[in-house]
Each structure stands twice: as structure tokens, then as C-alpha cells.
PDB file of C-alpha atoms in Angstrom:
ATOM      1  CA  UNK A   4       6.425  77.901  44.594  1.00 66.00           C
ATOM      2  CA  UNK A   5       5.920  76.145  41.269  1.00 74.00           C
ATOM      3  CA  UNK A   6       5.091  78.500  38.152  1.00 82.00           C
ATOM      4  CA  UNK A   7       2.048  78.825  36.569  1.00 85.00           C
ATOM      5  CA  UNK A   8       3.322  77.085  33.806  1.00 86.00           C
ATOM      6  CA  UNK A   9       4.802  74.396  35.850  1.00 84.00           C
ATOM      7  CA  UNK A  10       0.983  74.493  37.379  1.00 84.00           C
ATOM      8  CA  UNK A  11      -0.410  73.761  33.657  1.00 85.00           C
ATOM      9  CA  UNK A  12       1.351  70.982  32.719  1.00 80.00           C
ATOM     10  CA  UNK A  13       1.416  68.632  36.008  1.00 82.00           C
ATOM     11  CA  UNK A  14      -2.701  69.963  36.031  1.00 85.00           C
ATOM     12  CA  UNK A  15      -3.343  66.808  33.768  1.00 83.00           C
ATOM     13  CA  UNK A  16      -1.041  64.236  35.623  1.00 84.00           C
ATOM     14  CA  UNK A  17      -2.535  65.384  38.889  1.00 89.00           C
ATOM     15  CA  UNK A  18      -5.816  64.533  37.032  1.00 88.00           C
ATOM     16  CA  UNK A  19      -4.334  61.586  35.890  1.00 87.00           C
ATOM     17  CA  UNK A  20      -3.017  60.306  39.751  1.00 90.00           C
ATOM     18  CA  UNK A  21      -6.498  60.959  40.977  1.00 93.00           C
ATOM     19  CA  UNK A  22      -8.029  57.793  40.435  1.00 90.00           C
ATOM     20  CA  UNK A  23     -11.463  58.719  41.868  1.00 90.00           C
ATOM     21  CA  UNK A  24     -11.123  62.226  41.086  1.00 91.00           C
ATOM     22  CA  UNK A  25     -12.370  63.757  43.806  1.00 94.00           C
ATOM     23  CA  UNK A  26      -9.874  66.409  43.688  1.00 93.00           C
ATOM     24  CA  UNK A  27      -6.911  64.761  46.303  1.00 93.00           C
ATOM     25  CA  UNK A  28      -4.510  62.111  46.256  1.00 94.00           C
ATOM     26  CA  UNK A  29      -4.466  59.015  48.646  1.00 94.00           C
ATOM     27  CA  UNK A  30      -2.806  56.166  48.631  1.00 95.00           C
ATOM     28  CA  UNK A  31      -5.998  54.394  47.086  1.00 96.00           C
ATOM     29  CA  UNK A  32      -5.287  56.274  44.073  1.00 95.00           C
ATOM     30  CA  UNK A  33      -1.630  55.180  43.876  1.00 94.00           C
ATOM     31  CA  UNK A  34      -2.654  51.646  44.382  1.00 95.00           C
ATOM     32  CA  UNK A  35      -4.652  52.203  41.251  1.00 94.00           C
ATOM     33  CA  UNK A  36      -1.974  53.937  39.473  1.00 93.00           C
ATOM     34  CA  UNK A  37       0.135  50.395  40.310  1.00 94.00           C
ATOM     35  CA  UNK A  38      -3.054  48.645  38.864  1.00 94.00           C
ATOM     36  CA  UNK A  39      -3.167  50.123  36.027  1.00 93.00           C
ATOM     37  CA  UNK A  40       0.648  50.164  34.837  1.00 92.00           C
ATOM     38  CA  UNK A  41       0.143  46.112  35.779  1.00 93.00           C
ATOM     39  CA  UNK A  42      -1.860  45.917  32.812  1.00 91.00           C
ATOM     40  CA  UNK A  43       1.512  46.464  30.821  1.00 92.00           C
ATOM     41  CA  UNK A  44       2.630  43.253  29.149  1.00 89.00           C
ATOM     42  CA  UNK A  45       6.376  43.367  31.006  1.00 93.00           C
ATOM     43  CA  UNK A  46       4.897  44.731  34.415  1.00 94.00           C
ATOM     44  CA  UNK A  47       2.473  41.746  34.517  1.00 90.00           C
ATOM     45  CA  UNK A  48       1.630  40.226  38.634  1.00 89.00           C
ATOM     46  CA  UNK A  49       4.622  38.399  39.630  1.00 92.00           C
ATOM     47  CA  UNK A  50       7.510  39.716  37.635  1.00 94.00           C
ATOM     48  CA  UNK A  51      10.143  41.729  39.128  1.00 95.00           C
ATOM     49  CA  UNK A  52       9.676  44.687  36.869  1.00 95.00           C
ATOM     50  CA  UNK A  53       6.165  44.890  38.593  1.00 95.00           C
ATOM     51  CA  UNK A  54       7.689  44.779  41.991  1.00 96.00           C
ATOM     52  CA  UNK A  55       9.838  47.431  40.616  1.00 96.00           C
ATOM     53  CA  UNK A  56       6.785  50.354  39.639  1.00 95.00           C
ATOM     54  CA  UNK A  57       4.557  49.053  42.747  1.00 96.00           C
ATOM     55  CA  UNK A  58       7.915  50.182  44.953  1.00 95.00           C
ATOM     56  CA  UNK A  59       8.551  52.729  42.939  1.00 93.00           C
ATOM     57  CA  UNK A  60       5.059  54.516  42.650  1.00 93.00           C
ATOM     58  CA  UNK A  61       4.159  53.728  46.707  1.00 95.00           C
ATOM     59  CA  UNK A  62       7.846  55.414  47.658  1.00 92.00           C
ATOM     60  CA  UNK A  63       6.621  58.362  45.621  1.00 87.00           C
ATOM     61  CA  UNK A  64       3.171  58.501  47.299  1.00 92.00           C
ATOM     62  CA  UNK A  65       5.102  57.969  50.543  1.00 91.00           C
ATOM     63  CA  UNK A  66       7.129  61.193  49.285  1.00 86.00           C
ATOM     64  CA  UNK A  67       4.029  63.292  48.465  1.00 85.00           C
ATOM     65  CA  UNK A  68       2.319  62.827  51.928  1.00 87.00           C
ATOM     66  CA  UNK A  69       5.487  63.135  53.499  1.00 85.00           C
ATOM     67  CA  UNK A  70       6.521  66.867  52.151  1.00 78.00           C
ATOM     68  CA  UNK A  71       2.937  67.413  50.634  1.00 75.00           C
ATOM     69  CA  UNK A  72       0.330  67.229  53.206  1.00 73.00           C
ATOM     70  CA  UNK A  73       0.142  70.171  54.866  1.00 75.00           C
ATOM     71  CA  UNK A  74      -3.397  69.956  56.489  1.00 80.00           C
ATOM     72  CA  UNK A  75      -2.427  66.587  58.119  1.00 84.00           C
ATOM     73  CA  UNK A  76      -5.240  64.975  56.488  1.00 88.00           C
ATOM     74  CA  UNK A  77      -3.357  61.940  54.554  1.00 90.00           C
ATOM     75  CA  UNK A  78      -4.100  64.004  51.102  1.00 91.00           C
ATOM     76  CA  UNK A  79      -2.573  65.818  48.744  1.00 91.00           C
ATOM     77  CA  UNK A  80      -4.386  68.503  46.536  1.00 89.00           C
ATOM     78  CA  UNK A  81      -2.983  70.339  43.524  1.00 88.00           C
ATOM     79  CA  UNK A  82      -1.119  73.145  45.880  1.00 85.00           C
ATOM     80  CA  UNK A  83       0.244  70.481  48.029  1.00 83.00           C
ATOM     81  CA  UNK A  84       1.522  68.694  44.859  1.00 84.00           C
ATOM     82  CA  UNK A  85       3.155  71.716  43.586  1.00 82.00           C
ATOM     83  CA  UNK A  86       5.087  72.500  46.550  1.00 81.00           C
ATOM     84  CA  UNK A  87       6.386  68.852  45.981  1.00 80.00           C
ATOM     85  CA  UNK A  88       7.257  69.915  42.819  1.00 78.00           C
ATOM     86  CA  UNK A  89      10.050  72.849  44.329  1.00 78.00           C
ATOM     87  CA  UNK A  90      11.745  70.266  45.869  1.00 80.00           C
ATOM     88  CA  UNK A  91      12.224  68.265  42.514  1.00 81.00           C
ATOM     89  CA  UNK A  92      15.684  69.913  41.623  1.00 81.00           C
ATOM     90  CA  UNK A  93      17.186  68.892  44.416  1.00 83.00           C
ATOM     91  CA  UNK A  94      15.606  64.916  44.230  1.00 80.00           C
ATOM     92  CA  UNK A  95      17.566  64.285  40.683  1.00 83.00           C
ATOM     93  CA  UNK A  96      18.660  60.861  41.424  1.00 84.00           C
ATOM     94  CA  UNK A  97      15.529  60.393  42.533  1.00 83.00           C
ATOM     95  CA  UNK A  98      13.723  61.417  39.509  1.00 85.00           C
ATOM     96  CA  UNK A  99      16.246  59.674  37.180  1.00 86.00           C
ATOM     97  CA  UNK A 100      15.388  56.514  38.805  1.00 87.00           C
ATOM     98  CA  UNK A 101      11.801  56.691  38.019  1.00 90.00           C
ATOM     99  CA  UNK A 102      12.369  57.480  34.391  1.00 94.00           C
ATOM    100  CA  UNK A 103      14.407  54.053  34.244  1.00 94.00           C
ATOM    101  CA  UNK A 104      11.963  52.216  35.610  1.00 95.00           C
ATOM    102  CA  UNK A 105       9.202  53.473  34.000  1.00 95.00           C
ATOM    103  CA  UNK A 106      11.706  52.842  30.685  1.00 97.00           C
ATOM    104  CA  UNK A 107      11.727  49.563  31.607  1.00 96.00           C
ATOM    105  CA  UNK A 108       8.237  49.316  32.024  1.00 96.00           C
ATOM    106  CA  UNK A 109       7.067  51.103  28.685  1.00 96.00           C
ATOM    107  CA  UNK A 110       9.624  49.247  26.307  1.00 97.00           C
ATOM    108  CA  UNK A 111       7.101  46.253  25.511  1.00 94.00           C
ATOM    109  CA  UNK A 112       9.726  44.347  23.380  1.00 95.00           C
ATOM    110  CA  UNK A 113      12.874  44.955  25.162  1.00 95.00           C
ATOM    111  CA  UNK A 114      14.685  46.529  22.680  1.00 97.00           C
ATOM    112  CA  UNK A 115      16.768  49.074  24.751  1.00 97.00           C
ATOM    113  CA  UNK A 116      14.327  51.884  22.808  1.00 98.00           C
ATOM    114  CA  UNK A 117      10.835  53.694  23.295  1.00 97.00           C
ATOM    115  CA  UNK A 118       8.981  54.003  20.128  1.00 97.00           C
ATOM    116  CA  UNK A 119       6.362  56.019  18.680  1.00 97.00           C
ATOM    117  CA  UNK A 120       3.716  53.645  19.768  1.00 96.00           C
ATOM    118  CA  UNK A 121       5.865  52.536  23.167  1.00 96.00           C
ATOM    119  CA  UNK A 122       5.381  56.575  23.824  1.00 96.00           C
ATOM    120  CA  UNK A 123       1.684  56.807  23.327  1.00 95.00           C
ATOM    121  CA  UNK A 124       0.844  53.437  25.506  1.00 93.00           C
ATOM    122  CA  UNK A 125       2.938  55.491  28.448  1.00 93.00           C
ATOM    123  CA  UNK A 126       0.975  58.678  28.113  1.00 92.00           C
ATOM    124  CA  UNK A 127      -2.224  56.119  27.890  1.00 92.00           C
ATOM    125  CA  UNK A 128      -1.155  54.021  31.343  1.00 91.00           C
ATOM    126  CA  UNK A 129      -0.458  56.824  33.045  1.00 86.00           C
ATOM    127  CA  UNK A 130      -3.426  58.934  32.145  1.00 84.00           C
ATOM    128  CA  UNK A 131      -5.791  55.379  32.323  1.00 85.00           C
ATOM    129  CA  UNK A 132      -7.691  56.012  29.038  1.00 86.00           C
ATOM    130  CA  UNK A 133      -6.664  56.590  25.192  1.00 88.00           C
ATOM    131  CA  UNK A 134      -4.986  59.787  24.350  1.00 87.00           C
ATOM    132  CA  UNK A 135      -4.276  61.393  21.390  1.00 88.00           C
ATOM    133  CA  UNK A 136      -0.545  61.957  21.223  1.00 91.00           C
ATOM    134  CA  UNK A 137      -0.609  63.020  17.455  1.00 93.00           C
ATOM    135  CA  UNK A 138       2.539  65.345  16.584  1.00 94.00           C
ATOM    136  CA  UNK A 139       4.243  64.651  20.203  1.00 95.00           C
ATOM    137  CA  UNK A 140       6.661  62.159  19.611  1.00 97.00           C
ATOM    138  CA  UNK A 141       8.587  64.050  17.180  1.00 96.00           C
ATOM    139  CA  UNK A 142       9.099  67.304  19.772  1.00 94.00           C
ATOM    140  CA  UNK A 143      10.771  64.482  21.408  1.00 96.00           C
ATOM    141  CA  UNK A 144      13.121  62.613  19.434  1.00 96.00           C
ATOM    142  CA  UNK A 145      15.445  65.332  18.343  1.00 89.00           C
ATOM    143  CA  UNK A 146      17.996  63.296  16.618  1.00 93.00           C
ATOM    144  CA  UNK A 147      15.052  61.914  14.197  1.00 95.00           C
ATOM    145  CA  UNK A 148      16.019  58.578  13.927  1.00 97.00           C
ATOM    146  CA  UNK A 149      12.402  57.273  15.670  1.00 97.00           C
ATOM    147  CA  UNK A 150      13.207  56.450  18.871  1.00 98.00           C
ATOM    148  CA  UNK A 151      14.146  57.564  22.655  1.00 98.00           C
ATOM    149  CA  UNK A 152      17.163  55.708  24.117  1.00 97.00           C
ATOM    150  CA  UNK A 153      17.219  55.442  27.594  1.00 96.00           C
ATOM    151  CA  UNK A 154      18.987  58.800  28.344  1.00 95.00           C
ATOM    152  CA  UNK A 155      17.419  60.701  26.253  1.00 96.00           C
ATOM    153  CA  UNK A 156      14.266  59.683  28.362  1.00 97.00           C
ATOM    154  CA  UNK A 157      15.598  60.190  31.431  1.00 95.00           C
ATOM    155  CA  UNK A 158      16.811  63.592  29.902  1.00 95.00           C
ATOM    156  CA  UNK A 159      13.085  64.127  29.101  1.00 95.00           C
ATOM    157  CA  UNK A 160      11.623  62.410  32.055  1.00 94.00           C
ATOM    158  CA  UNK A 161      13.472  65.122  34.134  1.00 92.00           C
ATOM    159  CA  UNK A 162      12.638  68.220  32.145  1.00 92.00           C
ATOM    160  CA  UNK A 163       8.955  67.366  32.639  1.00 90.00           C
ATOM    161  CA  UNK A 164       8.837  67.037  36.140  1.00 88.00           C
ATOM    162  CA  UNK A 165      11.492  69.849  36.951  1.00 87.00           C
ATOM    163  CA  UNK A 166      11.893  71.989  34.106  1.00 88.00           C
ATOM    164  CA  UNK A 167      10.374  75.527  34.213  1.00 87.00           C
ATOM    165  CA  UNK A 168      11.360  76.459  30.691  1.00 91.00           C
ATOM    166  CA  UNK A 169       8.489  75.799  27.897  1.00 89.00           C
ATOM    167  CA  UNK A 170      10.725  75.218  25.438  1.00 92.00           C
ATOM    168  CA  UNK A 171      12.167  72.250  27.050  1.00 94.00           C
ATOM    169  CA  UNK A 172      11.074  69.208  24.814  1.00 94.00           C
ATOM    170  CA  UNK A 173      10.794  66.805  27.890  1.00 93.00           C
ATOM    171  CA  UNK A 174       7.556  68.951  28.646  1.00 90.00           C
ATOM    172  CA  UNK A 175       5.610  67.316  25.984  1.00 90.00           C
ATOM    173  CA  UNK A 176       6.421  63.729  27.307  1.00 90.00           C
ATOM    174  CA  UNK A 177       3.323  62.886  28.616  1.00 87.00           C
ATOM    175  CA  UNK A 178       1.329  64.532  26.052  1.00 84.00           C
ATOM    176  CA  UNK A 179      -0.817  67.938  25.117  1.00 78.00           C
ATOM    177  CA  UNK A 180      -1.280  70.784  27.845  1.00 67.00           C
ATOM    178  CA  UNK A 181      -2.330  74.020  27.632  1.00 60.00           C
ATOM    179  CA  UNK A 182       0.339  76.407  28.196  1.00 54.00           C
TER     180      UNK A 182
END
């Protein structure tokens, strides 16, 4: 069973799934998800990057209710997600993949780096609504130089979704919890 600190951190991204947050995940709330990562100026209707995170986020709702609902009831609620979340270790390739797309999806000018301000728009699309990242991006970028290269996201990227260790700098990648 996920920790209690795994529990504290994935708290705000289950908020942030739950589109209509009525305290369970459906595919509704996925679609929205999609919707709102569209609004990204490289994941616009119609390119193949957007084809990309609608595949990409529906395969991971098709995950969730697969190994997630329990009841039956085509939800899944915070315990349901965190059983999900045991499996993780064992879905690396999996997990990898989703950091590279959502790499893809978050560097707005193509440069083959996430900036400061690349970082904050991804904690802002996936949370739908501004968020104050102040003082996060540099627990990330650990060589300094002011910017995440693609494996050190994916690095990160996995940390926060597997990692049970606090002081793991991929669990600050989608911004402030309490811990």
C-alpha cells in the first residue's frame, strides 16, 4: 500500500485529475485533463503531439480503472489511486514514456530544455489554474545551469510518481505539498 507520504503528495494531483471534483475519477475527467493540456501552444487540435497526450492520458485512465476500480463502479477514489500507485515500480517504461511526452508537450519553444517558466506552465496545466511554484524549480535543477534536459525529467518525472523517499528532488515536480 502506498505511504502516507506517497498519500500527501499525489493528494493534490488526484485533486488536480478530478475535474468536477466530486471526489472520483471518470473518464469525463480525463477527457478534461486532454482539454486542458490542448490549450498548450505545441499540443494545439490537430497536431500529432496532441494525438500523442490524448493517447497517452486515456491509456492511463484505461490503466486506473483497469487495476483501480475495485467497487466495479467505473471510478477511482484516492485509495483506489494509491493502490495504482504500488504497481508503479514495476510500470517504468511506462512511466518514462509519459514524462517524454509530457516533455514534449511542456517545451513551448522546442529547445530540447524545460525552463523555469516551461516548469510552472506544467504544474499550471496539470493542476488547471495558476500556481505558485516560487523556490521549486531550483530543488530541481541540480546541476544549476537553469534548465531540465530531457533525462533529468524523466529522472524526476519517475521519482514523483514512484519514489517513497522525501528527499528525492523529483517530488517537488509538480509543485508544493505538505509532507
Amino acid at each position: 500500500m502506498a505511504s502516507a507520504f506517497q498519500e500527501s503528495k499525489l493528494k493534490g494531483m488526484f485533486a488536480a485529475f478530478d475535474a468536477d471534483g466530486d471526489g472520483c475519477l471518470r473518464e469525463e475527467d480525463f477527457r478534461a485533463l486532454v482539454s486542458r493540456w490542448s490549450r498548450l501552444e505545441r499540443v494545439g487540435p490537430g497536431t500529432e503531439l496532441r494525438a500523442r497526450v490524448e493517447t497517452l492520458l486515456m491509456d492511463w485512465w484505461a490503466t486506473l480503472l483497469e487495476a483501480g476500480d475495485a467497487q466495479g463502479d467505473g471510478t477511482v477514489d484516492m485509495g483506489e489511486l494509491l493502490s495504482v500507485v504500488d504497481r508503479l515500480p514495476a510500470m517504468t517504461a511506462h512511466v518514462t514514456a509519459t514524462a517524454d511526452t509530457v516533455f514534449d508537450a511542456v517545451d513551448a519553444d522546442g529547445d530540447g530544455w524545460i525552463s523555469p517558466e516551461e516548469h510552472r506552465r506544467l504544474v499550471e496545466t496539470w493542476n488547471g489554474r495558476p500556481v505558485d511554484t516560487t523556490g521549486v524549480f531550483p530543488l530541481l535543477d541540480l546541476n544549476g545551469d537553469g534548465r531540465l534536459s530531457r533525462d533529468e525529467f524523466a529522472q524526476l518525472w519517475r521519482q514523483f510518481w514512484i519514489s517513497d523517499d522525501p528527499r528525492e528532488p523529483g517530488n517537488w515536480l509538480c509543485g508544493h505539498f505538505v509532507h
